[in-house]
Amino acid sequence: MSKIFILPKTSIELNRIRLKHPKNHQIECDYYCDNEQFYELNMRKNSYHSWFMNDCLIQDGNVYIITPIDPLFLMIPIIGSMDKQQSSNNYCSLMDIMADQNLDSTSIDLINKIFNDKLLKCIADVKSFESELFIRFNRERTMKWRIYNQQLCGR
């Protein structure tokens, strides 16, 4: 069955990553990632619509839109859960945190390419040792970052 997708122009090859949804921390959602950006799959339901594509009629009238998402929104529940499991003074390696999420090695490699110390410093305390990142969730930084993003969206 054919479906209609709207993709960003820059996305050449997207890889699927399954992570917990940042809102409810329970449901696993599919996110897509290239080497620089995360994308979220959104569906616009059109129950009584169809599409004409070339000489074909596509009965599924839904539109699937892949939109960019700030990857830090996806990391907050992951890093925050590590904060609850351990003493808040402990640093954890990013590799260990990703391994606890039951991700495959391809997904972990993609995440490591995107998340650098500069990006993670918005929501966590970060230390680097022998090219490996160690992080500790920082609620104060996270709240400042969320307020800043809220103000940007309000403009």
mmCIF file of C-alpha atoms in Angstrom:
data_model
loop_
_atom_site.group_PDB
_atom_site.id
_atom_site.type_symbol
_atom_site.label_atom_id
_atom_site.label_comp_id
_atom_site.label_asym_id
_atom_site.label_seq_id
_atom_site.Cartn_x
_atom_site.Cartn_y
_atom_site.Cartn_z
ATOM 1 C CA MET A 1 0.000 0.000 0.000
ATOM 2 C CA SER A 2 1.379 3.410 -0.965
ATOM 3 C CA LYS A 3 1.474 6.349 1.413
ATOM 4 C CA ILE A 4 2.207 10.051 0.963
ATOM 5 C CA PHE A 5 5.245 11.355 2.874
ATOM 6 C CA ILE A 6 6.576 14.893 3.071
ATOM 7 C CA LEU A 7 10.302 14.924 3.812
ATOM 8 C CA PRO A 8 12.806 17.716 4.418
ATOM 9 C CA LYS A 9 14.886 18.603 1.359
ATOM 10 C CA THR A 10 18.135 17.982 3.184
ATOM 11 C CA SER A 11 17.351 14.456 4.360
ATOM 12 C CA ILE A 12 19.231 12.097 2.097
ATOM 13 C CA GLU A 13 19.188 8.940 4.154
ATOM 14 C CA LEU A 14 17.183 8.593 7.354
ATOM 15 C CA ASN A 15 17.740 5.858 9.916
ATOM 16 C CA ARG A 16 15.004 4.789 12.327
ATOM 17 C CA ILE A 17 15.584 5.059 16.074
ATOM 18 C CA ARG A 18 13.022 3.889 18.623
ATOM 19 C CA LEU A 19 12.988 5.992 21.820
ATOM 20 C CA LYS A 20 10.569 6.734 24.636
ATOM 21 C CA HIS A 21 8.233 9.633 23.951
ATOM 22 C CA PRO A 22 9.430 12.747 25.830
ATOM 23 C CA LYS A 23 5.923 13.636 27.027
ATOM 24 C CA ASN A 24 4.775 10.427 28.692
ATOM 25 C CA HIS A 25 8.097 8.535 28.969
ATOM 26 C CA GLN A 26 6.223 5.284 28.295
ATOM 27 C CA ILE A 27 5.234 4.811 24.677
ATOM 28 C CA GLU A 28 8.056 4.113 22.295
ATOM 29 C CA CYS A 29 8.011 6.234 19.165
ATOM 30 C CA ASP A 30 9.895 6.065 15.931
ATOM 31 C CA TYR A 31 12.250 8.917 15.242
ATOM 32 C CA TYR A 32 14.422 9.312 12.203
ATOM 33 C CA CYS A 33 17.932 10.564 12.121
ATOM 34 C CA ASP A 34 20.536 11.535 9.586
ATOM 35 C CA ASN A 35 24.042 12.488 10.635
ATOM 36 C CA GLU A 36 23.029 15.950 11.861
ATOM 37 C CA GLN A 37 19.376 16.097 12.897
ATOM 38 C CA PHE A 38 16.528 14.126 14.495
ATOM 39 C CA TYR A 39 13.108 14.017 12.851
ATOM 40 C CA GLU A 40 9.694 13.058 14.171
ATOM 41 C CA LEU A 41 7.007 11.327 12.132
ATOM 42 C CA ASN A 42 3.665 13.155 12.325
ATOM 43 C CA MET A 43 0.487 11.932 10.697
ATOM 44 C CA ARG A 44 -2.350 14.134 9.487
ATOM 45 C CA LYS A 45 -5.448 11.943 9.388
ATOM 46 C CA ASN A 46 -7.855 12.355 6.516
ATOM 47 C CA SER A 47 -10.405 9.558 6.856
ATOM 48 C CA TYR A 48 -12.450 10.353 3.776
ATOM 49 C CA HIS A 49 -9.725 11.446 1.379
ATOM 50 C CA SER A 50 -7.679 9.769 -1.315
ATOM 51 C CA TRP A 51 -4.687 10.781 -3.397
ATOM 52 C CA PHE A 52 -4.020 10.590 -7.113
ATOM 53 C CA MET A 53 -0.379 9.748 -7.772
ATOM 54 C CA ASN A 54 0.476 9.478 -11.472
ATOM 55 C CA ASP A 55 -2.041 6.925 -12.769
ATOM 56 C CA CYS A 56 -2.818 5.392 -9.381
ATOM 57 C CA LEU A 57 -5.431 6.068 -6.742
ATOM 58 C CA ILE A 58 -4.071 5.883 -3.195
ATOM 59 C CA GLN A 59 -6.930 5.162 -0.814
ATOM 60 C CA ASP A 60 -5.021 6.108 2.338
ATOM 61 C CA GLY A 61 -5.752 9.842 2.516
ATOM 62 C CA ASN A 62 -3.383 10.399 5.426
ATOM 63 C CA VAL A 63 -0.337 12.611 5.041
ATOM 64 C CA TYR A 64 2.848 11.637 6.857
ATOM 65 C CA ILE A 65 5.130 14.564 7.609
ATOM 66 C CA ILE A 66 8.663 14.162 8.898
ATOM 67 C CA THR A 67 9.585 17.306 10.818
ATOM 68 C CA PRO A 68 12.777 18.276 12.658
ATOM 69 C CA ILE A 69 12.757 17.908 16.435
ATOM 70 C CA ASP A 70 15.264 19.247 18.918
ATOM 71 C CA PRO A 71 17.175 16.146 20.040
ATOM 72 C CA LEU A 72 17.513 17.485 23.576
ATOM 73 C CA PHE A 73 13.763 16.996 24.073
ATOM 74 C CA LEU A 74 14.358 13.308 23.430
ATOM 75 C CA MET A 75 17.290 13.134 25.832
ATOM 76 C CA ILE A 76 15.617 14.772 28.845
ATOM 77 C CA PRO A 77 13.608 11.687 29.906
ATOM 78 C CA ILE A 78 16.565 9.396 29.243
ATOM 79 C CA ILE A 79 19.080 11.424 31.238
ATOM 80 C CA GLY A 80 16.458 12.322 33.844
ATOM 81 C CA SER A 81 15.706 8.643 34.477
ATOM 82 C CA MET A 82 19.405 8.035 35.137
ATOM 83 C CA ASP A 83 19.269 10.850 37.697
ATOM 84 C CA LYS A 84 16.463 9.067 39.576
ATOM 85 C CA GLN A 85 18.214 5.682 39.467
ATOM 86 C CA GLN A 86 21.519 6.912 40.844
ATOM 87 C CA SER A 87 22.789 9.501 43.245
ATOM 88 C CA SER A 88 22.524 12.925 41.663
ATOM 89 C CA ASN A 89 26.266 13.446 42.193
ATOM 90 C CA ASN A 90 27.321 10.621 39.872
ATOM 91 C CA TYR A 91 28.312 11.072 36.258
ATOM 92 C CA CYS A 92 27.399 8.361 33.731
ATOM 93 C CA SER A 93 28.954 7.774 30.361
ATOM 94 C CA LEU A 94 26.744 8.560 27.393
ATOM 95 C CA MET A 95 27.503 5.088 26.012
ATOM 96 C CA ASP A 96 26.200 3.414 29.194
ATOM 97 C CA ILE A 97 23.057 5.525 29.182
ATOM 98 C CA MET A 98 22.335 4.582 25.573
ATOM 99 C CA ALA A 99 23.061 0.905 26.274
ATOM 100 C CA ASP A 100 20.409 0.973 29.021
ATOM 101 C CA GLN A 101 17.868 2.115 26.407
ATOM 102 C CA ASN A 102 18.236 -1.199 24.515
ATOM 103 C CA LEU A 103 19.332 0.529 21.334
ATOM 104 C CA ASP A 104 21.196 -1.242 18.584
ATOM 105 C CA SER A 105 24.780 -0.254 17.799
ATOM 106 C CA THR A 106 23.778 1.733 14.688
ATOM 107 C CA SER A 107 21.391 3.892 16.734
ATOM 108 C CA ILE A 108 24.015 4.434 19.433
ATOM 109 C CA ASP A 109 26.568 5.505 16.813
ATOM 110 C CA LEU A 110 24.109 8.018 15.312
ATOM 111 C CA ILE A 111 23.277 9.446 18.722
ATOM 112 C CA ASN A 112 26.968 9.805 19.562
ATOM 113 C CA LYS A 113 27.534 11.739 16.316
ATOM 114 C CA ILE A 114 24.769 14.222 17.092
ATOM 115 C CA PHE A 115 25.218 14.723 20.834
ATOM 116 C CA ASN A 116 28.387 16.594 21.629
ATOM 117 C CA ASP A 117 29.412 18.218 24.884
ATOM 118 C CA LYS A 118 28.278 21.677 23.742
ATOM 119 C CA LEU A 119 24.745 20.443 23.027
ATOM 120 C CA LEU A 120 24.445 18.330 26.170
ATOM 121 C CA LYS A 121 25.628 21.221 28.381
ATOM 122 C CA CYS A 122 22.198 22.791 27.859
ATOM 123 C CA ILE A 123 20.591 20.117 30.081
ATOM 124 C CA ALA A 124 23.436 18.379 31.923
ATOM 125 C CA ASP A 125 26.816 18.746 33.523
ATOM 126 C CA VAL A 126 29.338 17.282 31.078
ATOM 127 C CA LYS A 127 32.874 16.016 31.492
ATOM 128 C CA SER A 128 35.014 14.587 28.737
ATOM 129 C CA PHE A 129 37.618 11.901 29.318
ATOM 130 C CA GLU A 130 39.539 10.153 26.528
ATOM 131 C CA SER A 131 36.961 11.151 23.889
ATOM 132 C CA GLU A 132 34.073 9.744 25.944
ATOM 133 C CA LEU A 133 31.384 11.978 27.440
ATOM 134 C CA PHE A 134 30.247 11.626 31.038
ATOM 135 C CA ILE A 135 27.051 13.431 31.960
ATOM 136 C CA ARG A 136 24.958 14.257 35.011
ATOM 137 C CA PHE A 137 21.418 15.599 34.717
ATOM 138 C CA ASN A 138 21.088 19.241 35.797
ATOM 139 C CA ARG A 139 17.511 20.343 36.508
ATOM 140 C CA GLU A 140 18.398 24.033 36.711
ATOM 141 C CA ARG A 141 20.061 24.065 33.275
ATOM 142 C CA THR A 142 17.195 22.051 31.819
ATOM 143 C CA MET A 143 14.612 24.527 33.100
ATOM 144 C CA LYS A 144 16.609 27.492 31.754
ATOM 145 C CA TRP A 145 16.908 25.760 28.379
ATOM 146 C CA ARG A 146 13.163 24.982 28.288
ATOM 147 C CA ILE A 147 12.253 28.574 29.207
ATOM 148 C CA TYR A 148 14.608 29.865 26.510
ATOM 149 C CA ASN A 149 13.002 27.572 23.894
ATOM 150 C CA GLN A 150 9.530 28.631 25.020
ATOM 151 C CA GLN A 151 10.472 32.285 24.561
ATOM 152 C CA LEU A 152 11.858 31.563 21.086
ATOM 153 C CA CYS A 153 8.610 29.863 20.076
ATOM 154 C CA GLY A 154 6.573 32.777 21.408
ATOM 155 C CA ARG A 155 8.249 35.287 19.111
#
